[in-house]
mmCIF file of C-alpha atoms in Angstrom:
data_model
loop_
_atom_site.group_PDB
_atom_site.id
_atom_site.type_symbol
_atom_site.label_atom_id
_atom_site.label_comp_id
_atom_site.label_asym_id
_atom_site.label_seq_id
_atom_site.Cartn_x
_atom_site.Cartn_y
_atom_site.Cartn_z
ATOM 1 C CA UNK E 19 0.000 0.000 0.000
ATOM 2 C CA UNK E 20 1.406 3.364 -1.043
ATOM 3 C CA UNK E 21 0.989 6.140 1.495
ATOM 4 C CA UNK E 22 1.706 9.824 0.998
ATOM 5 C CA UNK E 23 1.802 12.434 3.743
ATOM 6 C CA UNK E 24 2.040 16.187 3.303
ATOM 7 C CA UNK E 25 3.815 18.385 5.850
ATOM 8 C CA UNK E 26 4.597 22.055 6.171
ATOM 9 C CA UNK E 27 3.419 25.341 7.675
ATOM 10 C CA UNK E 28 -0.325 25.868 7.880
ATOM 11 C CA UNK E 29 -0.002 29.642 7.746
ATOM 12 C CA UNK E 30 2.034 31.704 5.293
ATOM 13 C CA UNK E 31 2.204 35.480 5.045
ATOM 14 C CA UNK E 32 1.364 37.249 1.773
ATOM 15 C CA UNK E 33 4.335 37.702 -0.584
ATOM 16 C CA UNK E 34 6.258 34.902 1.168
ATOM 17 C CA UNK E 35 7.005 31.379 -0.020
ATOM 18 C CA UNK E 36 4.795 28.382 0.652
ATOM 19 C CA UNK E 37 6.881 25.236 1.217
ATOM 20 C CA UNK E 38 5.465 21.722 1.524
ATOM 21 C CA UNK E 39 6.989 18.262 1.617
ATOM 22 C CA UNK E 40 5.401 14.942 0.722
ATOM 23 C CA UNK E 41 6.799 11.808 2.359
ATOM 24 C CA UNK E 42 6.165 8.579 0.475
ATOM 25 C CA UNK E 43 6.033 5.110 2.011
ATOM 26 C CA UNK E 44 5.250 1.793 0.385
ATOM 27 C CA UNK E 45 6.859 2.836 -2.891
ATOM 28 C CA UNK E 46 10.193 4.184 -3.993
ATOM 29 C CA UNK E 47 10.290 7.702 -5.285
ATOM 30 C CA UNK E 48 13.003 6.499 -7.651
ATOM 31 C CA UNK E 49 10.458 4.363 -9.511
ATOM 32 C CA UNK E 50 11.012 4.831 -13.229
ATOM 33 C CA UNK E 51 7.308 4.782 -14.035
ATOM 34 C CA UNK E 52 5.732 6.875 -11.291
ATOM 35 C CA UNK E 53 5.439 10.651 -11.321
ATOM 36 C CA UNK E 54 4.916 12.726 -8.224
ATOM 37 C CA UNK E 55 2.337 15.471 -8.233
ATOM 38 C CA UNK E 56 0.956 18.425 -6.329
ATOM 39 C CA UNK E 57 -2.710 19.369 -6.624
ATOM 40 C CA UNK E 58 -4.634 21.984 -4.689
ATOM 41 C CA UNK E 59 -8.262 22.665 -3.878
ATOM 42 C CA UNK E 60 -9.437 26.104 -2.728
ATOM 43 C CA UNK E 61 -12.510 25.999 -0.542
ATOM 44 C CA UNK E 62 -15.596 25.328 -2.618
ATOM 45 C CA UNK E 63 -13.647 25.169 -5.889
ATOM 46 C CA UNK E 64 -12.427 22.456 -8.195
ATOM 47 C CA UNK E 65 -9.132 20.645 -7.938
ATOM 48 C CA UNK E 66 -6.212 22.329 -9.704
ATOM 49 C CA UNK E 67 -3.111 20.487 -10.875
ATOM 50 C CA UNK E 68 0.040 22.390 -9.823
ATOM 51 C CA UNK E 69 2.724 20.201 -11.354
ATOM 52 C CA UNK E 70 4.595 16.923 -11.445
ATOM 53 C CA UNK E 71 8.167 15.711 -10.986
ATOM 54 C CA UNK E 72 9.960 12.486 -11.817
ATOM 55 C CA UNK E 73 12.782 10.827 -9.914
ATOM 56 C CA UNK E 74 15.188 12.374 -12.430
ATOM 57 C CA UNK E 75 13.823 15.781 -11.340
ATOM 58 C CA UNK E 76 12.166 16.339 -14.701
ATOM 59 C CA UNK E 77 9.224 18.678 -14.119
ATOM 60 C CA UNK E 78 6.001 19.868 -15.706
ATOM 61 C CA UNK E 79 4.275 22.881 -14.197
ATOM 62 C CA UNK E 80 0.804 24.237 -14.791
ATOM 63 C CA UNK E 81 1.288 27.266 -17.067
ATOM 64 C CA UNK E 82 -0.916 29.329 -14.767
ATOM 65 C CA UNK E 83 1.564 28.855 -11.896
ATOM 66 C CA UNK E 84 4.818 28.160 -13.716
ATOM 67 C CA UNK E 85 6.543 31.434 -12.849
ATOM 68 C CA UNK E 86 6.046 30.847 -9.112
ATOM 69 C CA UNK E 87 6.488 27.083 -8.690
ATOM 70 C CA UNK E 88 9.520 24.939 -7.983
ATOM 71 C CA UNK E 89 9.430 21.206 -7.242
ATOM 72 C CA UNK E 90 12.257 18.980 -6.096
ATOM 73 C CA UNK E 91 12.923 15.394 -5.021
ATOM 74 C CA UNK E 92 15.024 13.953 -2.229
ATOM 75 C CA UNK E 93 15.552 10.263 -2.955
ATOM 76 C CA UNK E 94 17.502 9.699 0.253
ATOM 77 C CA UNK E 95 14.409 10.616 2.272
ATOM 78 C CA UNK E 96 11.847 9.304 -0.255
ATOM 79 C CA UNK E 97 10.302 12.767 -0.373
ATOM 80 C CA UNK E 98 9.362 15.393 -2.884
ATOM 81 C CA UNK E 99 8.673 19.057 -2.260
ATOM 82 C CA UNK E 100 6.780 22.082 -3.488
ATOM 83 C CA UNK E 101 7.690 25.747 -3.256
ATOM 84 C CA UNK E 102 5.247 28.436 -4.355
ATOM 85 C CA UNK E 103 6.560 31.965 -4.062
ATOM 86 C CA UNK E 104 4.917 35.380 -3.872
ATOM 87 C CA UNK E 105 1.755 33.913 -2.403
ATOM 88 C CA UNK E 106 -1.513 35.797 -2.038
ATOM 89 C CA UNK E 107 -4.850 34.989 -0.433
ATOM 90 C CA UNK E 108 -5.797 33.275 -3.705
ATOM 91 C CA UNK E 109 -3.267 30.550 -2.886
ATOM 92 C CA UNK E 110 -5.180 29.543 0.241
ATOM 93 C CA UNK E 111 -6.215 25.938 -0.374
ATOM 94 C CA UNK E 112 -5.897 22.329 0.661
ATOM 95 C CA UNK E 113 -2.722 21.023 -0.949
ATOM 96 C CA UNK E 114 -2.517 17.348 -1.886
ATOM 97 C CA UNK E 115 0.410 15.309 -3.045
ATOM 98 C CA UNK E 116 -0.358 12.371 -5.299
ATOM 99 C CA UNK E 117 1.252 9.596 -7.327
ATOM 100 C CA UNK E 118 0.673 9.403 -11.059
ATOM 101 C CA UNK E 119 0.930 5.781 -12.138
ATOM 102 C CA UNK E 120 2.886 6.661 -15.257
ATOM 103 C CA UNK E 121 3.549 9.778 -17.288
ATOM 104 C CA UNK E 122 0.361 11.360 -18.542
ATOM 105 C CA UNK E 123 -2.005 9.194 -16.527
ATOM 106 C CA UNK E 124 -4.406 9.280 -13.617
ATOM 107 C CA UNK E 125 -3.642 9.895 -9.951
ATOM 108 C CA UNK E 126 -3.660 6.539 -8.239
ATOM 109 C CA UNK E 127 -2.582 7.407 -4.686
ATOM 110 C CA UNK E 128 -3.194 10.596 -2.741
ATOM 111 C CA UNK E 129 -2.089 12.146 0.535
ATOM 112 C CA UNK E 130 -4.715 13.328 3.011
ATOM 113 C CA UNK E 131 -4.072 16.940 2.145
ATOM 114 C CA UNK E 132 -2.959 19.885 4.213
ATOM 115 C CA UNK E 133 -4.691 23.239 4.536
ATOM 116 C CA UNK E 134 -2.454 26.222 3.876
ATOM 117 C CA UNK E 135 -3.824 29.652 4.660
ATOM 118 C CA UNK E 136 -2.218 32.816 3.309
ATOM 119 C CA UNK E 137 -2.835 35.636 5.730
ATOM 120 C CA UNK E 138 -0.923 38.318 7.597
ATOM 121 C CA UNK M 580 -6.655 24.221 -21.290
ATOM 122 C CA UNK M 581 -9.474 21.700 -21.479
ATOM 123 C CA UNK M 582 -12.494 22.739 -19.416
ATOM 124 C CA UNK M 583 -14.455 20.000 -17.683
ATOM 125 C CA UNK M 584 -18.079 20.420 -16.678
ATOM 126 C CA UNK M 585 -20.204 18.104 -14.562
ATOM 127 C CA UNK M 586 -23.925 17.734 -14.114
ATOM 128 C CA UNK M 587 -25.879 17.870 -12.003
ATOM 129 C CA UNK M 588 -24.119 19.873 -9.322
ATOM 130 C CA UNK M 589 -26.071 17.967 -6.681
ATOM 131 C CA UNK M 590 -27.885 14.655 -7.033
ATOM 132 C CA UNK M 591 -30.294 13.552 -4.309
ATOM 133 C CA UNK M 592 -30.750 9.794 -4.293
ATOM 134 C CA UNK M 593 -32.265 7.261 -1.922
ATOM 135 C CA UNK M 594 -30.124 4.320 -0.759
ATOM 136 C CA UNK M 595 -30.515 1.414 -3.143
ATOM 137 C CA UNK M 596 -31.349 3.623 -6.099
ATOM 138 C CA UNK M 597 -29.271 4.172 -9.221
ATOM 139 C CA UNK M 598 -27.207 7.332 -9.693
ATOM 140 C CA UNK M 599 -26.034 8.644 -13.054
ATOM 141 C CA UNK M 600 -23.435 11.411 -13.141
ATOM 142 C CA UNK M 601 -22.307 13.239 -16.287
ATOM 143 C CA UNK M 602 -19.021 14.827 -17.264
ATOM 144 C CA UNK M 603 -18.290 16.802 -20.407
ATOM 145 C CA UNK M 604 -14.976 17.976 -21.868
ATOM 146 C CA UNK M 605 -14.582 21.142 -23.940
ATOM 147 C CA UNK M 606 -12.675 19.109 -26.535
ATOM 148 C CA UNK M 607 -12.042 15.439 -27.142
ATOM 149 C CA UNK M 608 -9.994 13.623 -24.491
ATOM 150 C CA UNK M 609 -10.411 10.191 -26.105
ATOM 151 C CA UNK M 610 -10.863 7.803 -23.148
ATOM 152 C CA UNK M 611 -8.276 9.551 -20.962
ATOM 153 C CA UNK M 612 -10.777 10.254 -18.247
ATOM 154 C CA UNK M 613 -10.812 9.297 -14.568
ATOM 155 C CA UNK M 614 -13.383 9.546 -11.787
ATOM 156 C CA UNK M 615 -12.590 10.138 -8.121
ATOM 157 C CA UNK M 616 -14.716 9.947 -4.999
ATOM 158 C CA UNK M 617 -14.080 12.463 -2.211
ATOM 159 C CA UNK M 618 -15.622 12.445 1.251
ATOM 160 C CA UNK M 619 -15.441 15.444 3.610
ATOM 161 C CA UNK M 620 -11.977 15.917 5.063
ATOM 162 C CA UNK M 621 -10.521 13.125 2.945
ATOM 163 C CA UNK M 622 -8.367 12.854 -0.141
ATOM 164 C CA UNK M 623 -9.920 11.924 -3.473
ATOM 165 C CA UNK M 624 -9.964 8.182 -4.178
ATOM 166 C CA UNK M 625 -9.522 6.841 -7.679
ATOM 167 C CA UNK M 626 -12.625 4.927 -8.804
ATOM 168 C CA UNK M 627 -12.404 4.668 -12.588
ATOM 169 C CA UNK M 628 -9.627 5.309 -15.114
ATOM 170 C CA UNK M 629 -9.427 5.146 -18.887
ATOM 171 C CA UNK M 630 -13.143 6.028 -18.850
ATOM 172 C CA UNK M 631 -14.364 2.565 -17.886
ATOM 173 C CA UNK M 632 -11.727 0.583 -15.958
ATOM 174 C CA UNK M 633 -12.420 0.139 -12.255
ATOM 175 C CA UNK M 634 -9.460 0.793 -9.988
ATOM 176 C CA UNK M 635 -8.259 -1.861 -7.544
ATOM 177 C CA UNK M 636 -10.819 -2.830 -4.865
ATOM 178 C CA UNK M 637 -13.583 -0.657 -6.326
ATOM 179 C CA UNK M 638 -16.961 -2.417 -6.129
ATOM 180 C CA UNK M 639 -18.686 -3.539 -9.315
ATOM 181 C CA UNK M 640 -21.630 -1.206 -8.648
ATOM 182 C CA UNK M 641 -19.428 1.609 -9.977
ATOM 183 C CA UNK M 642 -19.166 1.755 -13.756
ATOM 184 C CA UNK M 643 -17.902 4.322 -16.224
ATOM 185 C CA UNK M 644 -18.515 4.883 -19.900
ATOM 186 C CA UNK M 645 -17.965 7.358 -22.682
ATOM 187 C CA UNK M 646 -15.332 8.690 -25.030
ATOM 188 C CA UNK M 647 -14.469 11.927 -26.730
ATOM 189 C CA UNK M 648 -16.301 14.647 -24.847
ATOM 190 C CA UNK M 649 -19.155 12.866 -23.045
ATOM 191 C CA UNK M 650 -18.710 10.575 -20.049
ATOM 192 C CA UNK M 651 -20.926 8.928 -17.467
ATOM 193 C CA UNK M 652 -20.352 7.456 -14.034
ATOM 194 C CA UNK M 653 -23.099 5.111 -12.865
ATOM 195 C CA UNK M 654 -23.580 3.783 -9.369
ATOM 196 C CA UNK M 655 -26.035 0.945 -9.762
ATOM 197 C CA UNK M 656 -27.366 0.722 -6.205
ATOM 198 C CA UNK M 657 -26.267 3.434 -3.815
ATOM 199 C CA UNK M 658 -24.859 2.294 -0.502
ATOM 200 C CA UNK M 659 -24.611 4.566 2.564
ATOM 201 C CA UNK M 660 -20.847 4.911 2.073
ATOM 202 C CA UNK M 661 -21.314 6.208 -1.497
ATOM 203 C CA UNK M 662 -22.682 9.593 -0.474
ATOM 204 C CA UNK M 663 -19.800 11.873 -1.429
ATOM 205 C CA UNK M 664 -18.531 14.272 -4.087
ATOM 206 C CA UNK M 665 -17.451 12.796 -7.423
ATOM 207 C CA UNK M 666 -14.867 14.515 -9.627
ATOM 208 C CA UNK M 667 -14.014 13.777 -13.229
ATOM 209 C CA UNK M 668 -10.479 14.399 -14.490
ATOM 210 C CA UNK M 669 -9.029 14.485 -17.984
ATOM 211 C CA UNK M 670 -5.425 13.493 -18.412
ATOM 212 C CA UNK M 671 -5.315 13.596 -22.187
ATOM 213 C CA UNK M 672 -3.672 17.030 -22.413
ATOM 214 C CA UNK M 673 -1.301 18.790 -19.994
ATOM 215 C CA UNK M 674 -2.279 20.279 -17.639
ATOM 216 C CA UNK M 675 -4.786 17.713 -16.508
ATOM 217 C CA UNK M 676 -8.026 19.385 -15.462
ATOM 218 C CA UNK M 677 -10.867 18.490 -13.162
ATOM 219 C CA UNK M 678 -14.582 19.064 -13.188
ATOM 220 C CA UNK M 679 -16.277 21.046 -10.410
ATOM 221 C CA UNK M 680 -17.692 17.883 -8.873
ATOM 222 C CA UNK M 681 -21.129 16.357 -8.359
ATOM 223 C CA UNK M 682 -22.328 15.970 -4.797
ATOM 224 C CA UNK M 683 -24.407 12.849 -4.222
ATOM 225 C CA UNK M 684 -26.509 13.256 -1.118
ATOM 226 C CA UNK M 685 -29.251 11.370 0.631
ATOM 227 C CA UNK M 686 -32.781 12.018 -0.544
#
């Protein structure tokens, strides 16, 4: 069973950087087929795909967020991370990490999600 | 970006009844369509992928169909644990996009 767990600050000030980490168990982040994703869900709104990263650190970012997003992997800790800079209240959302079974596919495993609020 | 729409926004169904949920894409996504179930405070759970393939351990009462721009999720006989929000998701074109969800509640 693959488990993913998000961690990071619940509160971020406007204009600062949101940083989250996803710890994976039950699967290796160095899997050649899996891709590791971040998705967010503002209250009452639809899910929004932020981006994905492979174990080789190859990334794809949503064009709407590309200028502010950076993802990375840490194979020694079986983790991957998200940084979103210059945040505003519009970035307040539940952030999920998820595993994509293979490139360009569906999201087969999800973390429980973590609420990040942007407020001063 | 492909825009996904879902109807109805809310579906009120009695336990044991059949539920039919619709999802539409703004352009063809072939059969690259998934459905997820989400309960309050929980992560989405993959139900259906490739339009009609049930994910591991998903009961047979869940079925998916469709191709191109029109898709359907059917729950043949609603069980108490099925009352939730259902999202469709196209993964044909990057970035993948989701529908707004259909809430299935108890009539």
